[in-house]
Short mmCIF file of C-alpha atoms and ligand atoms in Angstrom, two decimals:
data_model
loop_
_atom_site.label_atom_id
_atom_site.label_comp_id
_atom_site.label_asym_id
_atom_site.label_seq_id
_atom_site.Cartn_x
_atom_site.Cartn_y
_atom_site.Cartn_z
CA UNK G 15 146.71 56.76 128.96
CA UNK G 16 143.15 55.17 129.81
CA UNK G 17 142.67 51.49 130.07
CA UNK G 18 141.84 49.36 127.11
CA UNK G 19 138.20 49.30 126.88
CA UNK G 20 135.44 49.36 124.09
CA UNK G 21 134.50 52.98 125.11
CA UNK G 22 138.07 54.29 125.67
CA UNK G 23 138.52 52.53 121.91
CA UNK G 24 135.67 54.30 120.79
CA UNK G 25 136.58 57.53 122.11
CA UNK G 26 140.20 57.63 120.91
CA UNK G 27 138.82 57.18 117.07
CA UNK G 28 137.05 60.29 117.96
CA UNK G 29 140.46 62.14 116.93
CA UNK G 30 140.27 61.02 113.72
CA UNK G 31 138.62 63.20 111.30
CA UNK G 32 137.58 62.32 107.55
CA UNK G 33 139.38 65.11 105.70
CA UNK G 34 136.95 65.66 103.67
CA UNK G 35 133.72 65.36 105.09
CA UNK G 36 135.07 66.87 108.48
CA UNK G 37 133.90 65.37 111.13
CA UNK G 38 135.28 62.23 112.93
CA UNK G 39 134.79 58.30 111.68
CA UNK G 40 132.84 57.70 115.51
CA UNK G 41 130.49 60.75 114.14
CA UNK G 42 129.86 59.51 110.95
CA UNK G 43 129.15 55.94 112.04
CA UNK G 44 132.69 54.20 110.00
CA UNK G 45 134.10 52.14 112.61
CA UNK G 46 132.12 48.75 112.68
CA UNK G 47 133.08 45.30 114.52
CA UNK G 48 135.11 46.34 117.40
CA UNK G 49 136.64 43.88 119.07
CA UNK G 50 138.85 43.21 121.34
CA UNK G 51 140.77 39.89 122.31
CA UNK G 52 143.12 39.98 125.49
CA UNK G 53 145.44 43.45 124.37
CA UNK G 54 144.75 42.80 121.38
CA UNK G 55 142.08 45.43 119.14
CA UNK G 56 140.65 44.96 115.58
CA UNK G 57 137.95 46.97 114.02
CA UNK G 58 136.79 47.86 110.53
CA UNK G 59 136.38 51.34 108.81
CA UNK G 60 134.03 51.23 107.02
CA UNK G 61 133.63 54.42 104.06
CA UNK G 62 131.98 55.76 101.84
CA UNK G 63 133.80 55.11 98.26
CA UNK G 64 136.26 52.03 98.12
CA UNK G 65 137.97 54.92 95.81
CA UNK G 66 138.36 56.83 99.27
CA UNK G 67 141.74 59.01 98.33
CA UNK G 68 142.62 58.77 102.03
CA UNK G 69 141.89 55.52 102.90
CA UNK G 70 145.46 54.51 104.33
CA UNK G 71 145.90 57.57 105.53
CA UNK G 72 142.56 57.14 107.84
CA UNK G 73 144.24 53.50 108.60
CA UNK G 74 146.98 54.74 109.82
CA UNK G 75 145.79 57.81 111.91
CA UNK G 76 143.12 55.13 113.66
CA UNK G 77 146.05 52.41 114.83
CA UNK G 78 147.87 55.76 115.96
CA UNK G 79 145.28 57.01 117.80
CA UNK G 80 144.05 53.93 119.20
CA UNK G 81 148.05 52.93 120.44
CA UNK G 82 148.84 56.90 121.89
CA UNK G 83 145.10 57.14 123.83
CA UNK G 84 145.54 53.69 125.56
CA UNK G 85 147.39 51.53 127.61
CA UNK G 86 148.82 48.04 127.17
CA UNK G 87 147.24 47.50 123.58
CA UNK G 88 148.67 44.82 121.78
CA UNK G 89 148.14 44.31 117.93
CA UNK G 90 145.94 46.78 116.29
CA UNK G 91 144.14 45.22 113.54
CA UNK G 92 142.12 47.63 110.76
CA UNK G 93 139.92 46.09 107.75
CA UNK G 94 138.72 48.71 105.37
CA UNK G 95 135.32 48.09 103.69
CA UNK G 96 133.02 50.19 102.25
CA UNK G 97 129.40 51.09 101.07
CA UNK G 98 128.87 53.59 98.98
CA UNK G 99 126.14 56.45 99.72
CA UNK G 100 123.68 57.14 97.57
CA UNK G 101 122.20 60.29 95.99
CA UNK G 102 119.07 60.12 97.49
CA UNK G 103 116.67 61.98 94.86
CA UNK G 104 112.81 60.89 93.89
CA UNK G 105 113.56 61.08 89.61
CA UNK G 106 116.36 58.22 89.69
CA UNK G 107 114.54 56.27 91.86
CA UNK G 108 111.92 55.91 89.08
CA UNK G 109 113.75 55.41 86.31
CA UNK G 110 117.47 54.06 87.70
CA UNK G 111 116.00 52.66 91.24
CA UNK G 112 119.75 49.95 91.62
CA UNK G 113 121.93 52.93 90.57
CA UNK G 114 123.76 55.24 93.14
CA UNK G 115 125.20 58.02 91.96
CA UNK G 116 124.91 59.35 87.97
CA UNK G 117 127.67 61.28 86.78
CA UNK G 118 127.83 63.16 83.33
CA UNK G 119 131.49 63.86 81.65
CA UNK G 120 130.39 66.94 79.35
CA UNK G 121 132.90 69.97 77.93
CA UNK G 122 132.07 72.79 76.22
CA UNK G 123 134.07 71.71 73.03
CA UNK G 124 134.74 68.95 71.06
CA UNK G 125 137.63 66.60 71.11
CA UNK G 126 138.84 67.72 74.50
CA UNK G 127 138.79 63.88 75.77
CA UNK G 128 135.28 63.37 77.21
CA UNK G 129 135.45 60.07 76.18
CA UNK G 130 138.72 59.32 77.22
CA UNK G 131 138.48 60.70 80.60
CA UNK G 132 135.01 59.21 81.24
CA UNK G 133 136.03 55.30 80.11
CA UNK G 134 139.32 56.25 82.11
CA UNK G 135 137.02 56.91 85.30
CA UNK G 136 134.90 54.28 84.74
CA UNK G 137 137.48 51.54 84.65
CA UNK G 138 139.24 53.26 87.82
CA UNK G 139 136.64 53.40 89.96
CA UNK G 140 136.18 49.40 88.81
CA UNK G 141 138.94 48.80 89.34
CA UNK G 142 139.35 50.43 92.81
CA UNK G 143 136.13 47.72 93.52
CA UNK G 144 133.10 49.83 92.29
CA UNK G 145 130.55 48.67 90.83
CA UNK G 146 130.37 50.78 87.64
CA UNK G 147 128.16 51.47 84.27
CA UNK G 148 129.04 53.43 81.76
CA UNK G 149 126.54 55.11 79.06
CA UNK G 150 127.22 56.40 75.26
CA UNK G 151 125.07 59.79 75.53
CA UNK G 152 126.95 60.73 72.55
CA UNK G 153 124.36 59.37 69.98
CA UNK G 154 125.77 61.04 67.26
CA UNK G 155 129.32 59.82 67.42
CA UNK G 156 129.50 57.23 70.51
CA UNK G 157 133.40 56.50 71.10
CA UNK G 158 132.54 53.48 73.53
CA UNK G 159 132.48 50.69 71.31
CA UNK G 160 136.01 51.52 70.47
CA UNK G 161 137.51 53.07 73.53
CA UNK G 162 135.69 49.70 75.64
CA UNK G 163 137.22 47.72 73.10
CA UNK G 164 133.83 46.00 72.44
CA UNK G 165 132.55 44.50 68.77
CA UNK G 166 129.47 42.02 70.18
CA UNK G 167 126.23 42.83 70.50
CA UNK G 168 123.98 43.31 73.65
CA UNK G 169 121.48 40.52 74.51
CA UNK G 170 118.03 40.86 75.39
CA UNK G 171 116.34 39.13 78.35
CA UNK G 172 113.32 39.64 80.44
CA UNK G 173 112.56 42.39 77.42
CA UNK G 174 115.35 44.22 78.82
CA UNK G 175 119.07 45.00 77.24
CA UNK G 176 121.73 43.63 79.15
CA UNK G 177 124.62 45.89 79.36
CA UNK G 178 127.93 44.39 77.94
CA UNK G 179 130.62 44.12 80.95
CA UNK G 180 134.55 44.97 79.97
CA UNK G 181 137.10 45.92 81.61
CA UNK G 182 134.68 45.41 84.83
CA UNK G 183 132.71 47.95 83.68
CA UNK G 184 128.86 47.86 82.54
CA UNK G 185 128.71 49.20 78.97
CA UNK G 186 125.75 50.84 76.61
CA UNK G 187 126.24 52.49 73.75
CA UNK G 188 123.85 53.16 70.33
CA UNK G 189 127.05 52.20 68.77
CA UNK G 190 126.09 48.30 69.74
CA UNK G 191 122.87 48.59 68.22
CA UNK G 192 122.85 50.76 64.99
CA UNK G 193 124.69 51.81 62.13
CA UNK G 194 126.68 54.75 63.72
CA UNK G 195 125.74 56.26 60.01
CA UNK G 196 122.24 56.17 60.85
CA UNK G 197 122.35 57.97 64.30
CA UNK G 198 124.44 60.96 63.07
CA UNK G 199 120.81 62.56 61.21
CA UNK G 200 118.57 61.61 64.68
CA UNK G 201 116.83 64.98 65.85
CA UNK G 202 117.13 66.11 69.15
CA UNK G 203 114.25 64.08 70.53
CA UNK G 204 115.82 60.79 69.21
CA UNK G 205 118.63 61.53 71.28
CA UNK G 206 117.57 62.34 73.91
CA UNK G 207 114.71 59.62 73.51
CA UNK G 208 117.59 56.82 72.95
CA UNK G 209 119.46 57.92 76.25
CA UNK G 210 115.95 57.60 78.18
CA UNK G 211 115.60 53.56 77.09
CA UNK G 212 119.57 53.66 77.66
CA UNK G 213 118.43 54.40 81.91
CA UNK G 214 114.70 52.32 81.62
CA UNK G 215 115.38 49.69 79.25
CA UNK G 216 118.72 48.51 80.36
CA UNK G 217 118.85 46.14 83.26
CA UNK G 218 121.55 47.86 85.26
CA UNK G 219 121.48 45.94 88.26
CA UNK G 220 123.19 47.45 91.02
CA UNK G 221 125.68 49.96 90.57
CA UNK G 222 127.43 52.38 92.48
CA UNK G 223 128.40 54.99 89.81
CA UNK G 224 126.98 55.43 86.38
CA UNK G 225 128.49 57.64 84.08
CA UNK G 226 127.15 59.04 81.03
CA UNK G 227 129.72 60.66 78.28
CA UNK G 228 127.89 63.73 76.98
CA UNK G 229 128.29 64.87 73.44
CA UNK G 230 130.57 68.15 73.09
CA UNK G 231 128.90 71.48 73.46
CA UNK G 232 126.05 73.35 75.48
CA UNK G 233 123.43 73.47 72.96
CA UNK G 234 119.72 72.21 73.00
CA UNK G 235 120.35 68.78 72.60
CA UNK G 236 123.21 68.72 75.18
CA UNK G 237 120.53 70.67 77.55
CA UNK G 238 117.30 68.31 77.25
CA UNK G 239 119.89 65.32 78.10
CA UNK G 240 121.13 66.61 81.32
CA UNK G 241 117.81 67.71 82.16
CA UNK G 242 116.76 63.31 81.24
CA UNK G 243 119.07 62.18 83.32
CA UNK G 244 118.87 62.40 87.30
CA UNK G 245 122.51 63.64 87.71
CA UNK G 246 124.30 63.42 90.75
CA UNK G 247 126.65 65.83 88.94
CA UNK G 248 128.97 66.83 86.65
CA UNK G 249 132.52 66.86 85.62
CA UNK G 250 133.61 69.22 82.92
CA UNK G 251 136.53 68.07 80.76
CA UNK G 252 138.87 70.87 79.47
CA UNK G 253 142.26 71.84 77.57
CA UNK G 254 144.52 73.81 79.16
CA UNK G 255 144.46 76.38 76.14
CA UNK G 256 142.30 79.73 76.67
CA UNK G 257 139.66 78.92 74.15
CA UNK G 258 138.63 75.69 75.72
CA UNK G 259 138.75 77.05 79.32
CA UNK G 260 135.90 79.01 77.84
CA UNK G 261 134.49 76.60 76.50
CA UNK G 262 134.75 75.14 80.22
CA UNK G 263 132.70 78.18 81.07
CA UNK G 264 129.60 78.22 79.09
CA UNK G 265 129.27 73.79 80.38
CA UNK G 266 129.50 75.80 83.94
CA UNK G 267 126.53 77.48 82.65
CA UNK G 268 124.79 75.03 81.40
CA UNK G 269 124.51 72.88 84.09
CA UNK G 270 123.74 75.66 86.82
CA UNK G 271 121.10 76.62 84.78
CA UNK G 272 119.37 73.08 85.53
CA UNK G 273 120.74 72.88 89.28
CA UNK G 274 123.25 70.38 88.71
CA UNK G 275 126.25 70.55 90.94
CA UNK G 276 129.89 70.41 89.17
CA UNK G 277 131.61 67.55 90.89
CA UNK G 278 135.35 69.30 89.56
CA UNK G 279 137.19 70.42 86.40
CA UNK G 280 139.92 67.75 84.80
CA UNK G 281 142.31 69.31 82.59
CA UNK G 282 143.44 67.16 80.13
CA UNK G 283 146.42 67.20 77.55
CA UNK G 284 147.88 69.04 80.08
CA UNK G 285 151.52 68.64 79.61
CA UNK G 286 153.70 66.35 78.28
CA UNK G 287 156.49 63.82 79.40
CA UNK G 288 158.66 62.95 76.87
CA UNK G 289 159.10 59.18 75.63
CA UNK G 290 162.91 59.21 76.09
CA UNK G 291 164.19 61.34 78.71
CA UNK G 292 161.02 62.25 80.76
CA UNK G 293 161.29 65.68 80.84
CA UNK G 294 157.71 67.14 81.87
CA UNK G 295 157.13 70.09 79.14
CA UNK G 296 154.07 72.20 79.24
CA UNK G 297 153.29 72.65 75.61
CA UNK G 298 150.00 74.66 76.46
CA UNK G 299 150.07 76.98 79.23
CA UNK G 300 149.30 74.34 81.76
CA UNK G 301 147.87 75.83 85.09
CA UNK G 302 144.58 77.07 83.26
CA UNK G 303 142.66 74.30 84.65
CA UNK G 304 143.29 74.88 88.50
CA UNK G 305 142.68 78.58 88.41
CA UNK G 306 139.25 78.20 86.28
CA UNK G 307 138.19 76.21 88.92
CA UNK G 308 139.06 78.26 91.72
CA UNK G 309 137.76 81.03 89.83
CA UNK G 310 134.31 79.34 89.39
CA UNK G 311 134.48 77.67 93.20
CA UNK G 312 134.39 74.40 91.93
CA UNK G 313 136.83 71.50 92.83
CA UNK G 314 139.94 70.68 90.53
CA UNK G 315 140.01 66.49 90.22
CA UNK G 316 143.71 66.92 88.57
CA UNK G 317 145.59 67.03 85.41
CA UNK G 318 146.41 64.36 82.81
CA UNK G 319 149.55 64.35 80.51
CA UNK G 320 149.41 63.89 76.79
CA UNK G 321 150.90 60.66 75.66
CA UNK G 322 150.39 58.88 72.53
CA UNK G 323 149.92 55.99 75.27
CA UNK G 324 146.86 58.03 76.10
CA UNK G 325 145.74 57.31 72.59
CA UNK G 326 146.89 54.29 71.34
CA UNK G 327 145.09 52.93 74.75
CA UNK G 328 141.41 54.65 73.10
CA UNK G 329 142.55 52.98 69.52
CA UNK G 330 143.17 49.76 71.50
CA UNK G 331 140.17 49.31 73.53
CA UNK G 332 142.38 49.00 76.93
CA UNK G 333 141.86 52.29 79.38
CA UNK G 334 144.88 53.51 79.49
CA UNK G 335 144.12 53.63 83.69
CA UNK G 336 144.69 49.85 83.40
CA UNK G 337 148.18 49.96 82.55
CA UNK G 338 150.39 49.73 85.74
CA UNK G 339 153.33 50.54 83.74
CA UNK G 340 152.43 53.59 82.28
CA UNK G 341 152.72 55.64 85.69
CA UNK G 342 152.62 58.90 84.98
CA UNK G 343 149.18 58.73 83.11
CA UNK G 344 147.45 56.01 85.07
CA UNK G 345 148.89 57.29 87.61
CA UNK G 346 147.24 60.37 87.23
CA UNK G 347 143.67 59.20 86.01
CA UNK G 348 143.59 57.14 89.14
CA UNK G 349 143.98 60.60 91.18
CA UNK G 350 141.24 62.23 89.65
CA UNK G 351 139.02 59.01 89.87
CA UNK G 352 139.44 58.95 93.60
CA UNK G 353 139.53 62.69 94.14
CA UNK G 354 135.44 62.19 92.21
CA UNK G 355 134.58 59.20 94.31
CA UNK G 356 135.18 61.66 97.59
CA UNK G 357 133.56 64.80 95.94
CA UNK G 358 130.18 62.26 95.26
CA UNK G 359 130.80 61.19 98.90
CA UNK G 360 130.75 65.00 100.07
CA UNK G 361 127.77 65.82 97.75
CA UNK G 362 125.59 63.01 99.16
CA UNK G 363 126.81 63.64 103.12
CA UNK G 364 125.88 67.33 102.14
CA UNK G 365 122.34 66.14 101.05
CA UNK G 366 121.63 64.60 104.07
CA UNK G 367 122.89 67.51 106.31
CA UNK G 368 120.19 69.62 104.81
CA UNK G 369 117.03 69.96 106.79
CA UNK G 370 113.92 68.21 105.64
CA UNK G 371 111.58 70.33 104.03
CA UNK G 372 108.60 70.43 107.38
CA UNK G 373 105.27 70.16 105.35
CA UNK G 374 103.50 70.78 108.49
CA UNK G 375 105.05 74.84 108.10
CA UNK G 376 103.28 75.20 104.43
CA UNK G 377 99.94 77.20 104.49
N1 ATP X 1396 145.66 62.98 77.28
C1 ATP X 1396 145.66 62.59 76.01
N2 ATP X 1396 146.83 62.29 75.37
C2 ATP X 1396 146.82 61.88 74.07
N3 ATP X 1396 145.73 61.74 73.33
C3 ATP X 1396 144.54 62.01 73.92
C4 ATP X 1396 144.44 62.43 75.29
N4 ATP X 1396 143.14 62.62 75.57
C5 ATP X 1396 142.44 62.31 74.46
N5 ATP X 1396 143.29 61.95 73.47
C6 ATP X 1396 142.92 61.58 72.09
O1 ATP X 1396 142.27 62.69 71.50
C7 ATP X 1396 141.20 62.27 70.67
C8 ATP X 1396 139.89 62.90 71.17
O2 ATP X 1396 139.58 62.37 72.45
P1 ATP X 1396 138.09 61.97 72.86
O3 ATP X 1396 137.41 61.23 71.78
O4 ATP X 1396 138.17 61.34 74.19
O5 ATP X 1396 137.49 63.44 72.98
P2 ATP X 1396 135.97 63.86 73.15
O6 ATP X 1396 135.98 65.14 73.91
O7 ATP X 1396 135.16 62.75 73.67
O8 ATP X 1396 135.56 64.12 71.64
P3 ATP X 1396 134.07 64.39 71.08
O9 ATP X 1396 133.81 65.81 71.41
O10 ATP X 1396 134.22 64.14 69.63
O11 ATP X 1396 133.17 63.45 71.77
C9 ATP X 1396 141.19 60.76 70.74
O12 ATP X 1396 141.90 60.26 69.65
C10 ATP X 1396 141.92 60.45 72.02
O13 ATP X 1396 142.59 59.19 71.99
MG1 MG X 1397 133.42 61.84 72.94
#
C-alpha cells in the first residue's frame, strides 16, 4: 500500500483500462479534478459518449483501484461526465461544422426497420444526454413525421430551417415541408439535392450525433447520398431471415465501395416474446445476424424482439426506447444505442492513432 498522494492516486487509475479503447483512463486523459481533502479522494471520469456501455463498470473498477493501491483513504468520490469526440474530417467541417459524428441507418431491403431502429437510436442516445439530430434521407417515403410523432411545420430564421425538437431529438424530414405525394416522382438529383440543404440549410447547432435514415436498397440514388453526406459510418439494419442477410451483404458493399466504415449490424424482428406468458420464440432463425457480422468482421450492436409494442410505438409517435415498461424491447434498443456510441468512440480514437500524413516526404 503507498501513501495517499495525488501521484500514488494517479498511478493506481493506471490499472484501469477502457475496455474498449484499451488503454488506461490516466493514458487517455479521463480522470479530471483530482482532489483530495484529509483521506478523503474525489475525481471525475470524464468519457467519451455519455452512452459509454461501461460507464459504472469503469466507476467501480476506479474506487477499487484507488482503495486496494493506497493506504488510509477515506471516501472515494467519482463524477462521470463526458465530451464526446469528434470525427475529425475536412468535408463535414464545411458543410456540418457544430455536428460530431454522422451516422447513416441503411439496409439492403425494404421494410426491415431502418426507420424504427434509427428514431429508436436517436431518442436513446438523447436520452442517455446526447445531443442528437435526426435526418429523413428517405425522400421518397420519409417515416419521421410519423414515427417522431410530429404534425407542425419547421420555422425559418436567419434564412435557415430550424429543426423541430421531440422527444429531445432534432428532427428534419421532406415530410414537414411537401406533399409526401409530390416527393415520391423526384429524380435522383432531387434527392440527393434535398438531403444536401437538409446538412447546409438547417441550423443544427451543436450536436453530438446526427443520424440520417437511408432509403432501402443499394442502388444509385442510395450511392450518391452516402457519398453527400460526410459519414462517420454506418449501421446496416437486417432480418434475421436468409434473404435479408443478403440483402445485409450487398449495403456491406456499398458502403466499402465509398470507404465508409460499418459501425455494426442490428438484427431486428429477431425473436419474439409472447404477450402472455413471455416465452422468447425465435420465429426466424434468429442467430443470422451475429454470424453475418463475424463473417464480414464487423461489430454486432445486438438484437431487437418483435412486438406489436415495437409498432404501435412507430404508429404512435413515442420511440418505443422511451418506454421504461416495455423492458425487453427498450431494453434492448438501449444496448445497441450504447454499444454505437462506443464503436463511434473507437472509430474516432482510431483516427487519431493514425499517423499524420508528413507532406514534407512527398516529391
Ligand atoms: N421489431 C419490430 N417489431 C414489430 N414491428 C416492427 C419492428 N420493427 C419494425 N416494425 C414495423 O415494421 C414496419 C416497417 O418498419 P420501418 O418503417 O422502420 O422499416 P424501414 O426499413 O424503414 O422501411 P422502408 O424500407 O420502407 O424505409 C413498421 O410498421 C414498423 O412499425
Ligand atoms: Mg424507412
Amino acid at each position: 500500500m503507498k501513501p495517499l498522494n495525488e501521484a500514488n492516486v494517479l498511478e493506481a487509475l493506471r490499472q484501469v483500462k477502457d475496455p474498449d479503447l484499451h488503454r488506461d483512463i490516466v493514458t487517455l486523459n479521463f480522470v479530471k479534478d483530482l482532489a483530495i481533502r484529509g483521506a478523503d479522494v474525489s475525481f471525475t471520469i470524464e468519457l467519451t459518449t455519455p452512452a459509454c456501455p461501461v460507464r459504472e463498470e469503469l466507476k467501480a473498477a476506479a474506487v477499487h483501484a484507488v482503495r486496494t493501491s493506497l493506504a488510509g483513504v477515506g471516501a472515494v468520490e467519482v463524477a462521470l461526465t463526458s465530451r464526446v469526440t469528434a470525427h475529425e474530417n475536412h468535408q463535414k467541417e464545411q458543410v456540418l461544422p457544430g455536428v460530431k459524428n454522422t451516422i447513416a441507418v441503411a439496409s439492403g431491403k425494404g421494410g426491415v426497420g431502418k426507420s424504427t431502429v434509427a428514431v429508436n437510436l436517436a431518442a436513446a442516445l438523447a436520452q442517455e444526454g446526447a445531443r442528437v439530430g435526426i435526418v429523413d434521407a428517405d425522400v421518397y417515403g420519409p417515416s419521421l413525421p410519423l414515427m417522431m410523432g410530429i404534425t407542425g411545420r419547421p420555422q425559418v430564421k436567419n434564412q435557415r430551417l430550424q429543426p423541430i425538437e421531440k422527444w429531445g431529438v432534432k428532427v428534419m424530414s421532406i415530410g414537414f415541408l411537401v406533399d409526401p405525394m409530390q416527393a415520391v416522382i423526384w429524380r435522383g438529383p432531387m434527392a440527393s439535392g434535398a438531403v444536401k440543404q437538409f446538412m447546409s440549410d438547417v441550423d443544427w447547432g451543436e450536436l453530438d450525433y446526427l443520424v440520417f435514415d437511408l432509403p432501402p436498397g443499394t442502388g444509385d440514388i442510395q450511392l450518391t447520398l452516402v457519398q453527400t453526406i460526410p459519414l462517420t459510418g454506418a449501421v446496416i439494419v437486417t432480418t434475421p431471415q436468409d434473404i435479408s442477410l443478403a440483402d445485409a451483404r450487398k449495403g456491406f458493399a456499398m458502403f466499402q465501395k465509398v470507404n465508409v466504415p460499418i459501425l455494426g449490424l442490428v438484427e431486428n424482428m429477431s425473436y419474439h416474446i409472447c404477450s402472455h406468458c413471455g416465452h422468447r420464440e425465435e420465429i426466424f432463425d434468429s442467430g443470422g445476424g451475429k454470424r453475418e457480422a463475424e463473417e464480414l468482421g464487423v461489430p454486432f450492436l445486438g438484437e431487437i424482439p418483435i412486438h406489436t409494442s415495437i409498432r404501435e410505438s412507430g404508429d404512435r409517435g413515442r420511440p418505443i426506447v422511451l418506454d421504461t415498461a416495455r423492458t425487453a424491447e427498450s431494453g434492448a434498443i438501449l444496448k445497441i444505442a450504447r454499444a454505437l456510441a462506443a464503436q463511434v468512440s473507437i472509430r474516432n480514437a482510431a483516427r487519431q492513432a493514425e499517423p499524420a500524413i508528413d507532406i514534407r516526404l512527398m516529391p
